[in-house]
JSON list of C-alpha atoms in Angstrom, two decimals:
[
{"chain": "R", "resi": 28, "resn": "UNK", "atom": "CA", "xyz": [173.52, 146.33, 90.26]},
{"chain": "R", "resi": 29, "resn": "UNK", "atom": "CA", "xyz": [173.32, 149.64, 91.92]},
{"chain": "R", "resi": 30, "resn": "UNK", "atom": "CA", "xyz": [174.60, 152.93, 90.74]},
{"chain": "R", "resi": 31, "resn": "UNK", "atom": "CA", "xyz": [174.97, 156.36, 92.84]},
{"chain": "R", "resi": 32, "resn": "UNK", "atom": "CA", "xyz": [175.75, 159.84, 91.13]},
{"chain": "R", "resi": 33, "resn": "UNK", "atom": "CA", "xyz": [178.43, 159.06, 88.67]},
{"chain": "R", "resi": 34, "resn": "UNK", "atom": "CA", "xyz": [179.47, 155.60, 89.91]},
{"chain": "R", "resi": 35, "resn": "UNK", "atom": "CA", "xyz": [177.48, 152.04, 88.69]},
{"chain": "R", "resi": 36, "resn": "UNK", "atom": "CA", "xyz": [178.60, 149.23, 91.51]},
{"chain": "R", "resi": 37, "resn": "UNK", "atom": "CA", "xyz": [178.04, 145.83, 89.81]},
{"chain": "R", "resi": 38, "resn": "UNK", "atom": "CA", "xyz": [178.33, 142.75, 91.51]},
{"chain": "R", "resi": 39, "resn": "UNK", "atom": "CA", "xyz": [180.13, 139.54, 89.43]},
{"chain": "R", "resi": 40, "resn": "UNK", "atom": "CA", "xyz": [180.60, 135.87, 90.17]},
{"chain": "R", "resi": 41, "resn": "UNK", "atom": "CA", "xyz": [184.40, 135.56, 91.60]},
{"chain": "R", "resi": 42, "resn": "UNK", "atom": "CA", "xyz": [185.71, 133.21, 88.89]},
{"chain": "R", "resi": 43, "resn": "UNK", "atom": "CA", "xyz": [187.94, 130.83, 88.83]},
{"chain": "R", "resi": 44, "resn": "UNK", "atom": "CA", "xyz": [190.85, 132.01, 85.96]},
{"chain": "R", "resi": 45, "resn": "UNK", "atom": "CA", "xyz": [190.57, 134.14, 82.74]},
{"chain": "R", "resi": 46, "resn": "UNK", "atom": "CA", "xyz": [191.60, 132.41, 79.47]},
{"chain": "R", "resi": 47, "resn": "UNK", "atom": "CA", "xyz": [194.55, 133.94, 79.40]},
{"chain": "R", "resi": 48, "resn": "UNK", "atom": "CA", "xyz": [195.69, 131.82, 82.96]},
{"chain": "R", "resi": 49, "resn": "UNK", "atom": "CA", "xyz": [194.43, 128.56, 81.16]},
{"chain": "R", "resi": 50, "resn": "UNK", "atom": "CA", "xyz": [196.07, 129.71, 77.29]},
{"chain": "R", "resi": 51, "resn": "UNK", "atom": "CA", "xyz": [198.84, 129.47, 79.62]},
{"chain": "R", "resi": 52, "resn": "UNK", "atom": "CA", "xyz": [198.65, 126.08, 80.58]},
{"chain": "R", "resi": 53, "resn": "UNK", "atom": "CA", "xyz": [197.45, 124.88, 77.34]},
{"chain": "R", "resi": 54, "resn": "UNK", "atom": "CA", "xyz": [200.49, 126.35, 75.95]},
{"chain": "R", "resi": 55, "resn": "UNK", "atom": "CA", "xyz": [202.52, 123.97, 78.68]},
{"chain": "R", "resi": 56, "resn": "UNK", "atom": "CA", "xyz": [200.70, 120.91, 77.47]},
{"chain": "R", "resi": 57, "resn": "UNK", "atom": "CA", "xyz": [201.32, 121.85, 74.28]},
{"chain": "R", "resi": 58, "resn": "UNK", "atom": "CA", "xyz": [205.00, 122.33, 74.05]},
{"chain": "R", "resi": 59, "resn": "UNK", "atom": "CA", "xyz": [204.82, 118.15, 76.79]},
{"chain": "R", "resi": 60, "resn": "UNK", "atom": "CA", "xyz": [202.66, 116.69, 74.02]},
{"chain": "R", "resi": 61, "resn": "UNK", "atom": "CA", "xyz": [205.48, 117.31, 71.48]},
{"chain": "R", "resi": 62, "resn": "UNK", "atom": "CA", "xyz": [207.91, 116.48, 73.20]},
{"chain": "R", "resi": 63, "resn": "UNK", "atom": "CA", "xyz": [206.30, 113.39, 74.01]},
{"chain": "R", "resi": 64, "resn": "UNK", "atom": "CA", "xyz": [205.56, 112.67, 70.71]},
{"chain": "R", "resi": 65, "resn": "UNK", "atom": "CA", "xyz": [208.87, 113.03, 69.44]},
{"chain": "R", "resi": 66, "resn": "UNK", "atom": "CA", "xyz": [209.68, 115.21, 65.88]},
{"chain": "R", "resi": 67, "resn": "UNK", "atom": "CA", "xyz": [208.04, 113.40, 63.22]},
{"chain": "R", "resi": 68, "resn": "UNK", "atom": "CA", "xyz": [204.75, 113.02, 65.20]},
{"chain": "R", "resi": 69, "resn": "UNK", "atom": "CA", "xyz": [204.59, 116.91, 65.82]},
{"chain": "R", "resi": 70, "resn": "UNK", "atom": "CA", "xyz": [204.95, 117.41, 62.16]},
{"chain": "R", "resi": 71, "resn": "UNK", "atom": "CA", "xyz": [201.47, 115.73, 62.11]},
{"chain": "R", "resi": 72, "resn": "UNK", "atom": "CA", "xyz": [198.10, 118.25, 61.31]},
{"chain": "R", "resi": 73, "resn": "UNK", "atom": "CA", "xyz": [196.61, 118.46, 65.20]},
{"chain": "R", "resi": 74, "resn": "UNK", "atom": "CA", "xyz": [193.12, 118.52, 64.90]},
{"chain": "R", "resi": 75, "resn": "UNK", "atom": "CA", "xyz": [191.16, 121.62, 67.13]},
{"chain": "R", "resi": 76, "resn": "UNK", "atom": "CA", "xyz": [189.76, 119.10, 70.09]},
{"chain": "R", "resi": 77, "resn": "UNK", "atom": "CA", "xyz": [186.19, 119.89, 70.56]},
{"chain": "R", "resi": 78, "resn": "UNK", "atom": "CA", "xyz": [187.12, 121.44, 74.21]},
{"chain": "R", "resi": 79, "resn": "UNK", "atom": "CA", "xyz": [188.50, 124.06, 71.87]},
{"chain": "R", "resi": 80, "resn": "UNK", "atom": "CA", "xyz": [185.63, 124.02, 70.05]},
{"chain": "R", "resi": 81, "resn": "UNK", "atom": "CA", "xyz": [182.80, 124.77, 72.26]},
{"chain": "R", "resi": 82, "resn": "UNK", "atom": "CA", "xyz": [185.09, 127.48, 74.49]},
{"chain": "R", "resi": 83, "resn": "UNK", "atom": "CA", "xyz": [185.37, 129.44, 71.11]},
{"chain": "R", "resi": 84, "resn": "UNK", "atom": "CA", "xyz": [181.96, 128.95, 70.69]},
{"chain": "R", "resi": 85, "resn": "UNK", "atom": "CA", "xyz": [180.97, 130.64, 73.93]},
{"chain": "R", "resi": 86, "resn": "UNK", "atom": "CA", "xyz": [183.33, 133.48, 73.73]},
{"chain": "R", "resi": 87, "resn": "UNK", "atom": "CA", "xyz": [181.52, 134.10, 70.29]},
{"chain": "R", "resi": 88, "resn": "UNK", "atom": "CA", "xyz": [177.92, 133.83, 71.46]},
{"chain": "R", "resi": 89, "resn": "UNK", "atom": "CA", "xyz": [178.53, 135.80, 74.08]},
{"chain": "R", "resi": 90, "resn": "UNK", "atom": "CA", "xyz": [180.17, 138.93, 71.51]},
{"chain": "R", "resi": 91, "resn": "UNK", "atom": "CA", "xyz": [177.29, 138.04, 69.46]},
{"chain": "R", "resi": 92, "resn": "UNK", "atom": "CA", "xyz": [174.52, 138.47, 72.24]},
{"chain": "R", "resi": 93, "resn": "UNK", "atom": "CA", "xyz": [176.40, 142.16, 73.77]},
{"chain": "R", "resi": 94, "resn": "UNK", "atom": "CA", "xyz": [176.72, 143.47, 69.57]},
{"chain": "R", "resi": 95, "resn": "UNK", "atom": "CA", "xyz": [172.58, 142.33, 69.79]},
{"chain": "R", "resi": 96, "resn": "UNK", "atom": "CA", "xyz": [172.22, 144.89, 72.26]},
{"chain": "R", "resi": 97, "resn": "UNK", "atom": "CA", "xyz": [174.01, 147.47, 70.26]},
{"chain": "R", "resi": 98, "resn": "UNK", "atom": "CA", "xyz": [176.37, 147.62, 72.22]},
{"chain": "R", "resi": 99, "resn": "UNK", "atom": "CA", "xyz": [180.64, 147.27, 71.76]},
{"chain": "R", "resi": 100, "resn": "UNK", "atom": "CA", "xyz": [182.61, 146.17, 73.54]},
{"chain": "R", "resi": 101, "resn": "UNK", "atom": "CA", "xyz": [186.31, 147.62, 72.72]},
{"chain": "R", "resi": 102, "resn": "UNK", "atom": "CA", "xyz": [188.52, 145.98, 74.46]},
{"chain": "R", "resi": 103, "resn": "UNK", "atom": "CA", "xyz": [188.61, 141.91, 73.81]},
{"chain": "R", "resi": 104, "resn": "UNK", "atom": "CA", "xyz": [190.73, 140.07, 75.11]},
{"chain": "R", "resi": 105, "resn": "UNK", "atom": "CA", "xyz": [192.16, 136.72, 77.10]},
{"chain": "R", "resi": 106, "resn": "UNK", "atom": "CA", "xyz": [192.80, 138.95, 79.96]},
{"chain": "R", "resi": 107, "resn": "UNK", "atom": "CA", "xyz": [189.19, 139.75, 79.79]},
{"chain": "R", "resi": 108, "resn": "UNK", "atom": "CA", "xyz": [186.72, 137.06, 79.15]},
{"chain": "R", "resi": 109, "resn": "UNK", "atom": "CA", "xyz": [186.55, 135.12, 82.28]},
{"chain": "R", "resi": 110, "resn": "UNK", "atom": "CA", "xyz": [186.11, 131.56, 83.33]},
{"chain": "R", "resi": 111, "resn": "UNK", "atom": "CA", "xyz": [183.84, 129.55, 86.18]},
{"chain": "R", "resi": 112, "resn": "UNK", "atom": "CA", "xyz": [184.05, 126.63, 86.98]},
{"chain": "R", "resi": 113, "resn": "UNK", "atom": "CA", "xyz": [180.90, 124.18, 87.36]},
{"chain": "R", "resi": 114, "resn": "UNK", "atom": "CA", "xyz": [182.32, 121.85, 89.46]},
{"chain": "R", "resi": 115, "resn": "UNK", "atom": "CA", "xyz": [184.04, 123.70, 92.26]},
{"chain": "R", "resi": 116, "resn": "UNK", "atom": "CA", "xyz": [185.77, 120.01, 93.60]},
{"chain": "R", "resi": 117, "resn": "UNK", "atom": "CA", "xyz": [188.10, 119.38, 91.18]},
{"chain": "R", "resi": 118, "resn": "UNK", "atom": "CA", "xyz": [192.30, 120.25, 91.31]},
{"chain": "R", "resi": 119, "resn": "UNK", "atom": "CA", "xyz": [193.03, 123.76, 91.08]},
{"chain": "R", "resi": 120, "resn": "UNK", "atom": "CA", "xyz": [196.84, 122.53, 89.93]},
{"chain": "R", "resi": 121, "resn": "UNK", "atom": "CA", "xyz": [197.35, 122.26, 86.08]},
{"chain": "R", "resi": 122, "resn": "UNK", "atom": "CA", "xyz": [196.58, 119.02, 85.93]},
{"chain": "R", "resi": 123, "resn": "UNK", "atom": "CA", "xyz": [193.53, 119.40, 87.40]},
{"chain": "R", "resi": 124, "resn": "UNK", "atom": "CA", "xyz": [192.44, 123.34, 84.81]},
{"chain": "R", "resi": 125, "resn": "UNK", "atom": "CA", "xyz": [193.92, 121.26, 81.43]},
{"chain": "R", "resi": 126, "resn": "UNK", "atom": "CA", "xyz": [191.41, 118.05, 82.93]},
{"chain": "R", "resi": 127, "resn": "UNK", "atom": "CA", "xyz": [188.55, 120.52, 83.49]},
{"chain": "R", "resi": 128, "resn": "UNK", "atom": "CA", "xyz": [188.77, 121.91, 80.14]},
{"chain": "R", "resi": 129, "resn": "UNK", "atom": "CA", "xyz": [188.45, 119.18, 78.58]},
{"chain": "R", "resi": 130, "resn": "UNK", "atom": "CA", "xyz": [185.53, 118.32, 80.47]},
{"chain": "R", "resi": 131, "resn": "UNK", "atom": "CA", "xyz": [183.96, 121.58, 79.88]},
{"chain": "R", "resi": 132, "resn": "UNK", "atom": "CA", "xyz": [183.48, 122.08, 83.09]},
{"chain": "R", "resi": 133, "resn": "UNK", "atom": "CA", "xyz": [184.32, 125.76, 82.32]},
{"chain": "R", "resi": 134, "resn": "UNK", "atom": "CA", "xyz": [181.93, 129.08, 81.32]},
{"chain": "R", "resi": 135, "resn": "UNK", "atom": "CA", "xyz": [182.74, 132.08, 79.86]},
{"chain": "R", "resi": 136, "resn": "UNK", "atom": "CA", "xyz": [182.11, 135.09, 81.23]},
{"chain": "R", "resi": 137, "resn": "UNK", "atom": "CA", "xyz": [183.30, 137.96, 78.98]},
{"chain": "R", "resi": 138, "resn": "UNK", "atom": "CA", "xyz": [183.92, 140.92, 81.53]},
{"chain": "R", "resi": 139, "resn": "UNK", "atom": "CA", "xyz": [185.34, 144.31, 81.79]},
{"chain": "R", "resi": 140, "resn": "UNK", "atom": "CA", "xyz": [182.38, 146.28, 80.15]},
{"chain": "R", "resi": 141, "resn": "UNK", "atom": "CA", "xyz": [184.49, 149.74, 81.49]},
{"chain": "R", "resi": 142, "resn": "UNK", "atom": "CA", "xyz": [185.42, 150.93, 77.63]},
{"chain": "R", "resi": 143, "resn": "UNK", "atom": "CA", "xyz": [181.61, 149.54, 76.35]},
{"chain": "R", "resi": 144, "resn": "UNK", "atom": "CA", "xyz": [179.45, 151.67, 74.58]},
{"chain": "R", "resi": 145, "resn": "UNK", "atom": "CA", "xyz": [176.20, 151.48, 72.80]},
{"chain": "R", "resi": 146, "resn": "UNK", "atom": "CA", "xyz": [175.03, 152.30, 69.22]},
{"chain": "R", "resi": 147, "resn": "UNK", "atom": "CA", "xyz": [171.97, 154.20, 67.91]},
{"chain": "R", "resi": 148, "resn": "UNK", "atom": "CA", "xyz": [170.75, 154.57, 64.57]},
{"chain": "R", "resi": 149, "resn": "UNK", "atom": "CA", "xyz": [172.80, 152.50, 62.67]},
{"chain": "R", "resi": 150, "resn": "UNK", "atom": "CA", "xyz": [172.14, 149.17, 60.48]},
{"chain": "R", "resi": 151, "resn": "UNK", "atom": "CA", "xyz": [173.50, 145.76, 61.35]},
{"chain": "R", "resi": 152, "resn": "UNK", "atom": "CA", "xyz": [177.01, 146.71, 61.46]},
{"chain": "R", "resi": 153, "resn": "UNK", "atom": "CA", "xyz": [177.04, 150.41, 60.84]},
{"chain": "R", "resi": 154, "resn": "UNK", "atom": "CA", "xyz": [179.82, 152.98, 62.25]},
{"chain": "R", "resi": 155, "resn": "UNK", "atom": "CA", "xyz": [179.48, 155.05, 65.31]},
{"chain": "R", "resi": 156, "resn": "UNK", "atom": "CA", "xyz": [181.49, 156.81, 67.34]},
{"chain": "R", "resi": 157, "resn": "UNK", "atom": "CA", "xyz": [184.34, 156.50, 69.47]},
{"chain": "R", "resi": 158, "resn": "UNK", "atom": "CA", "xyz": [185.43, 157.72, 73.01]},
{"chain": "R", "resi": 159, "resn": "UNK", "atom": "CA", "xyz": [189.66, 158.98, 72.63]},
{"chain": "R", "resi": 160, "resn": "UNK", "atom": "CA", "xyz": [189.66, 159.19, 75.80]},
{"chain": "R", "resi": 161, "resn": "UNK", "atom": "CA", "xyz": [189.10, 156.34, 78.78]},
{"chain": "R", "resi": 162, "resn": "UNK", "atom": "CA", "xyz": [185.65, 155.44, 80.38]},
{"chain": "R", "resi": 163, "resn": "UNK", "atom": "CA", "xyz": [184.31, 156.26, 84.15]},
{"chain": "R", "resi": 164, "resn": "UNK", "atom": "CA", "xyz": [185.47, 153.60, 86.60]},
{"chain": "R", "resi": 165, "resn": "UNK", "atom": "CA", "xyz": [187.79, 152.08, 84.16]},
{"chain": "R", "resi": 166, "resn": "UNK", "atom": "CA", "xyz": [190.67, 150.20, 85.39]},
{"chain": "R", "resi": 167, "resn": "UNK", "atom": "CA", "xyz": [194.11, 150.66, 84.15]},
{"chain": "R", "resi": 168, "resn": "UNK", "atom": "CA", "xyz": [195.32, 148.00, 84.27]},
{"chain": "R", "resi": 169, "resn": "UNK", "atom": "CA", "xyz": [198.84, 146.61, 82.08]},
{"chain": "R", "resi": 170, "resn": "UNK", "atom": "CA", "xyz": [198.06, 146.85, 78.55]},
{"chain": "R", "resi": 171, "resn": "UNK", "atom": "CA", "xyz": [194.74, 148.78, 78.38]},
{"chain": "R", "resi": 172, "resn": "UNK", "atom": "CA", "xyz": [195.52, 152.45, 76.75]},
{"chain": "R", "resi": 173, "resn": "UNK", "atom": "CA", "xyz": [195.70, 155.79, 78.54]},
{"chain": "R", "resi": 174, "resn": "UNK", "atom": "CA", "xyz": [194.32, 159.27, 78.41]},
{"chain": "R", "resi": 175, "resn": "UNK", "atom": "CA", "xyz": [194.28, 159.80, 74.49]},
{"chain": "R", "resi": 176, "resn": "UNK", "atom": "CA", "xyz": [195.49, 156.47, 72.94]},
{"chain": "R", "resi": 177, "resn": "UNK", "atom": "CA", "xyz": [192.13, 154.95, 72.06]},
{"chain": "R", "resi": 178, "resn": "UNK", "atom": "CA", "xyz": [190.11, 152.39, 73.26]},
{"chain": "R", "resi": 179, "resn": "UNK", "atom": "CA", "xyz": [191.50, 148.58, 73.68]},
{"chain": "R", "resi": 180, "resn": "UNK", "atom": "CA", "xyz": [194.72, 147.13, 74.55]},
{"chain": "R", "resi": 181, "resn": "UNK", "atom": "CA", "xyz": [198.45, 147.28, 72.94]},
{"chain": "R", "resi": 182, "resn": "UNK", "atom": "CA", "xyz": [198.48, 144.49, 70.22]},
{"chain": "R", "resi": 183, "resn": "UNK", "atom": "CA", "xyz": [194.14, 143.94, 70.43]},
{"chain": "R", "resi": 184, "resn": "UNK", "atom": "CA", "xyz": [193.02, 147.19, 68.74]},
{"chain": "R", "resi": 185, "resn": "UNK", "atom": "CA", "xyz": [191.91, 146.72, 65.28]},
{"chain": "R", "resi": 186, "resn": "UNK", "atom": "CA", "xyz": [193.70, 148.83, 62.82]},
{"chain": "R", "resi": 187, "resn": "UNK", "atom": "CA", "xyz": [190.96, 151.73, 62.43]},
{"chain": "R", "resi": 188, "resn": "UNK", "atom": "CA", "xyz": [191.02, 152.47, 65.61]},
{"chain": "R", "resi": 189, "resn": "UNK", "atom": "CA", "xyz": [195.11, 151.98, 66.56]},
{"chain": "R", "resi": 190, "resn": "UNK", "atom": "CA", "xyz": [194.77, 154.61, 63.38]},
{"chain": "R", "resi": 191, "resn": "UNK", "atom": "CA", "xyz": [192.91, 157.82, 64.72]},
{"chain": "R", "resi": 192, "resn": "UNK", "atom": "CA", "xyz": [194.88, 157.18, 67.65]},
{"chain": "R", "resi": 193, "resn": "UNK", "atom": "CA", "xyz": [198.20, 157.45, 66.12]},
{"chain": "R", "resi": 194, "resn": "UNK", "atom": "CA", "xyz": [196.66, 160.04, 63.58]},
{"chain": "R", "resi": 195, "resn": "UNK", "atom": "CA", "xyz": [194.07, 162.38, 66.05]},
{"chain": "R", "resi": 196, "resn": "UNK", "atom": "CA", "xyz": [193.36, 165.36, 63.89]},
{"chain": "R", "resi": 197, "resn": "UNK", "atom": "CA", "xyz": [192.58, 162.67, 60.80]},
{"chain": "R", "resi": 198, "resn": "UNK", "atom": "CA", "xyz": [188.84, 164.36, 60.02]},
{"chain": "R", "resi": 199, "resn": "UNK", "atom": "CA", "xyz": [186.49, 161.53, 61.24]},
{"chain": "R", "resi": 200, "resn": "UNK", "atom": "CA", "xyz": [182.31, 161.31, 60.56]},
{"chain": "R", "resi": 201, "resn": "UNK", "atom": "CA", "xyz": [180.58, 161.92, 63.45]},
{"chain": "R", "resi": 202, "resn": "UNK", "atom": "CA", "xyz": [177.31, 160.58, 64.22]},
{"chain": "R", "resi": 203, "resn": "UNK", "atom": "CA", "xyz": [175.15, 159.59, 66.56]},
{"chain": "R", "resi": 204, "resn": "UNK", "atom": "CA", "xyz": [176.06, 157.59, 69.93]},
{"chain": "R", "resi": 205, "resn": "UNK", "atom": "CA", "xyz": [172.95, 157.13, 73.24]},
{"chain": "R", "resi": 206, "resn": "UNK", "atom": "CA", "xyz": [175.14, 158.11, 76.27]},
{"chain": "R", "resi": 207, "resn": "UNK", "atom": "CA", "xyz": [176.48, 155.78, 78.53]},
{"chain": "R", "resi": 208, "resn": "UNK", "atom": "CA", "xyz": [177.55, 155.40, 82.16]},
{"chain": "R", "resi": 209, "resn": "UNK", "atom": "CA", "xyz": [180.51, 153.59, 81.11]},
{"chain": "R", "resi": 210, "resn": "UNK", "atom": "CA", "xyz": [182.07, 156.35, 79.04]},
{"chain": "R", "resi": 211, "resn": "UNK", "atom": "CA", "xyz": [181.70, 160.47, 77.70]},
{"chain": "R", "resi": 212, "resn": "UNK", "atom": "CA", "xyz": [180.56, 160.91, 74.52]},
{"chain": "R", "resi": 213, "resn": "UNK", "atom": "CA", "xyz": [182.32, 159.74, 72.10]},
{"chain": "R", "resi": 214, "resn": "UNK", "atom": "CA", "xyz": [184.71, 161.79, 68.78]},
{"chain": "R", "resi": 215, "resn": "UNK", "atom": "CA", "xyz": [185.80, 159.36, 66.61]},
{"chain": "R", "resi": 216, "resn": "UNK", "atom": "CA", "xyz": [184.56, 156.58, 64.36]},
{"chain": "R", "resi": 217, "resn": "UNK", "atom": "CA", "xyz": [184.13, 153.32, 65.93]},
{"chain": "R", "resi": 218, "resn": "UNK", "atom": "CA", "xyz": [181.83, 149.76, 65.27]},
{"chain": "R", "resi": 219, "resn": "UNK", "atom": "CA", "xyz": [181.67, 146.34, 66.10]},
{"chain": "R", "resi": 220, "resn": "UNK", "atom": "CA", "xyz": [183.98, 145.37, 63.32]},
{"chain": "R", "resi": 221, "resn": "UNK", "atom": "CA", "xyz": [186.35, 146.25, 66.10]},
{"chain": "R", "resi": 222, "resn": "UNK", "atom": "CA", "xyz": [185.11, 143.86, 68.91]},
{"chain": "R", "resi": 223, "resn": "UNK", "atom": "CA", "xyz": [185.28, 140.80, 65.45]},
{"chain": "R", "resi": 224, "resn": "UNK", "atom": "CA", "xyz": [189.10, 141.97, 64.51]},
{"chain": "R", "resi": 225, "resn": "UNK", "atom": "CA", "xyz": [190.08, 141.32, 68.44]},
{"chain": "R", "resi": 226, "resn": "UNK", "atom": "CA", "xyz": [187.81, 138.21, 68.80]},
{"chain": "R", "resi": 227, "resn": "UNK", "atom": "CA", "xyz": [190.66, 136.68, 65.81]},
{"chain": "R", "resi": 228, "resn": "UNK", "atom": "CA", "xyz": [192.87, 137.58, 67.39]},
{"chain": "R", "resi": 229, "resn": "UNK", "atom": "CA", "xyz": [191.50, 135.47, 70.49]},
{"chain": "R", "resi": 230, "resn": "UNK", "atom": "CA", "xyz": [190.43, 132.15, 68.74]},
{"chain": "R", "resi": 231, "resn": "UNK", "atom": "CA", "xyz": [193.86, 132.17, 67.11]},
{"chain": "R", "resi": 232, "resn": "UNK", "atom": "CA", "xyz": [195.88, 131.57, 70.28]},
{"chain": "R", "resi": 233, "resn": "UNK", "atom": "CA", "xyz": [193.53, 129.67, 72.07]},
{"chain": "R", "resi": 234, "resn": "UNK", "atom": "CA", "xyz": [193.94, 127.12, 69.16]},
{"chain": "R", "resi": 235, "resn": "UNK", "atom": "CA", "xyz": [197.37, 127.93, 69.20]},
{"chain": "R", "resi": 236, "resn": "UNK", "atom": "CA", "xyz": [198.13, 128.61, 72.33]},
{"chain": "R", "resi": 237, "resn": "UNK", "atom": "CA", "xyz": [201.25, 131.04, 73.43]},
{"chain": "R", "resi": 238, "resn": "UNK", "atom": "CA", "xyz": [201.20, 132.14, 69.86]},
{"chain": "R", "resi": 239, "resn": "UNK", "atom": "CA", "xyz": [199.88, 135.67, 68.53]},
{"chain": "R", "resi": 240, "resn": "UNK", "atom": "CA", "xyz": [198.48, 136.19, 64.78]},
{"chain": "R", "resi": 241, "resn": "UNK", "atom": "CA", "xyz": [200.37, 139.39, 65.14]},
{"chain": "R", "resi": 242, "resn": "UNK", "atom": "CA", "xyz": [203.65, 137.86, 66.14]},
{"chain": "R", "resi": 243, "resn": "UNK", "atom": "CA", "xyz": [205.48, 138.93, 69.65]},
{"chain": "R", "resi": 244, "resn": "UNK", "atom": "CA", "xyz": [204.36, 142.31, 71.94]},
{"chain": "R", "resi": 245, "resn": "UNK", "atom": "CA", "xyz": [206.54, 144.58, 70.79]},
{"chain": "R", "resi": 246, "resn": "UNK", "atom": "CA", "xyz": [205.83, 144.02, 67.67]},
{"chain": "R", "resi": 247, "resn": "UNK", "atom": "CA", "xyz": [202.77, 143.93, 67.37]},
{"chain": "R", "resi": 248, "resn": "UNK", "atom": "CA", "xyz": [201.46, 147.07, 67.23]},
{"chain": "R", "resi": 249, "resn": "UNK", "atom": "CA", "xyz": [203.51, 147.47, 63.88]},
{"chain": "R", "resi": 250, "resn": "UNK", "atom": "CA", "xyz": [202.53, 144.18, 61.86]},
{"chain": "R", "resi": 251, "resn": "UNK", "atom": "CA", "xyz": [198.53, 145.43, 62.95]},
{"chain": "R", "resi": 252, "resn": "UNK", "atom": "CA", "xyz": [198.70, 148.73, 60.97]},
{"chain": "R", "resi": 253, "resn": "UNK", "atom": "CA", "xyz": [200.70, 147.18, 58.15]},
{"chain": "R", "resi": 254, "resn": "UNK", "atom": "CA", "xyz": [198.13, 144.17, 57.83]},
{"chain": "R", "resi": 255, "resn": "UNK", "atom": "CA", "xyz": [201.26, 141.77, 58.91]},
{"chain": "R", "resi": 256, "resn": "UNK", "atom": "CA", "xyz": [199.34, 138.39, 60.03]},
{"chain": "R", "resi": 257, "resn": "UNK", "atom": "CA", "xyz": [201.82, 135.62, 60.77]},
{"chain": "R", "resi": 258, "resn": "UNK", "atom": "CA", "xyz": [199.51, 132.38, 59.84]},
{"chain": "R", "resi": 259, "resn": "UNK", "atom": "CA", "xyz": [202.48, 130.08, 59.11]},
{"chain": "R", "resi": 260, "resn": "UNK", "atom": "CA", "xyz": [201.98, 128.08, 62.52]},
{"chain": "R", "resi": 261, "resn": "UNK", "atom": "CA", "xyz": [198.01, 127.27, 61.24]},
{"chain": "R", "resi": 262, "resn": "UNK", "atom": "CA", "xyz": [199.33, 125.22, 58.96]},
{"chain": "R", "resi": 263, "resn": "UNK", "atom": "CA", "xyz": [200.16, 122.35, 61.31]},
{"chain": "R", "resi": 264, "resn": "UNK", "atom": "CA", "xyz": [196.06, 122.15, 62.83]},
{"chain": "R", "resi": 265, "resn": "UNK", "atom": "CA", "xyz": [194.10, 121.16, 60.20]},
{"chain": "R", "resi": 266, "resn": "UNK", "atom": "CA", "xyz": [191.89, 123.23, 58.00]},
{"chain": "R", "resi": 267, "resn": "UNK", "atom": "CA", "xyz": [189.00, 124.37, 60.06]},
{"chain": "R", "resi": 268, "resn": "UNK", "atom": "CA", "xyz": [191.63, 126.10, 61.84]},
{"chain": "R", "resi": 269, "resn": "UNK", "atom": "CA", "xyz": [193.03, 128.44, 58.94]},
{"chain": "R", "resi": 270, "resn": "UNK", "atom": "CA", "xyz": [188.69, 128.80, 57.87]}
]
C-alpha cells in the first residue's frame, strides 16, 4: 500500500477469475447434468456439494473479518469476489475450472473496496451513515452506481439503500462516521446489514448457478423493493439450502 496525496495505490494479487465467471461455468455444468440425467432424475433433490459449502464459508468468513474491523463493503456481488488458484498448472478450460472447484483449489479474495466505509461509535450491528456519492477512485464499471445513486450495484443493493436512493429527501438520522481514503463523508444510513443482504443473494446465485433470488436483471430492483424473492427453485435443493 502506498499513498500520495489523495490517491491510494494498492498492489494486489493477479487472480484467475471472479465468482461470476465460476457461476457461469457451474450453470453450464448444471444444465448439462440435468440434460444427461433426464427429467425423472432431475426431479430429485440435489445436495449442496462440499466444494460449494467450502466456497460459501470462505466468502462469509471474509465478510465477517471485514465487519470485525468495523468496515462495511457496500458493493458485494459475484464480480467483486475474486478467485485465485492454489495449483496454477491445471488446464484453464471449463472442465479444468470445474475440476479445480470440486477439488477446492480456489482461494477467495474480496475485492473492490472503493465504496467501503469504516464505522465509528456503534454497537455490533448498529446504524451509521451512508454517502450518496461515489467514493474516491472507484471504477465506474458496469452495474455500479453513479453519483447520487447511492452505494452498491443494481440488483445487489439492500432495500434500505434503494429506498434512500429513490427518496433522498427523506429525513435520516445523522451518526458519526470515520473519514476514509475510500470516500468522502456520508449523508444517509447504513450498517453491516446491507452487506448481509448482498451476501444472501451471492449464496443463492452460487447454490443455484444462473439464478437470482429476485429474478432477471430488469426486474430485480422492483422485486427487492416489494420484498418478492423467488425461492421456489430452492425446492430442488436439499433442505440446508433453504435454511
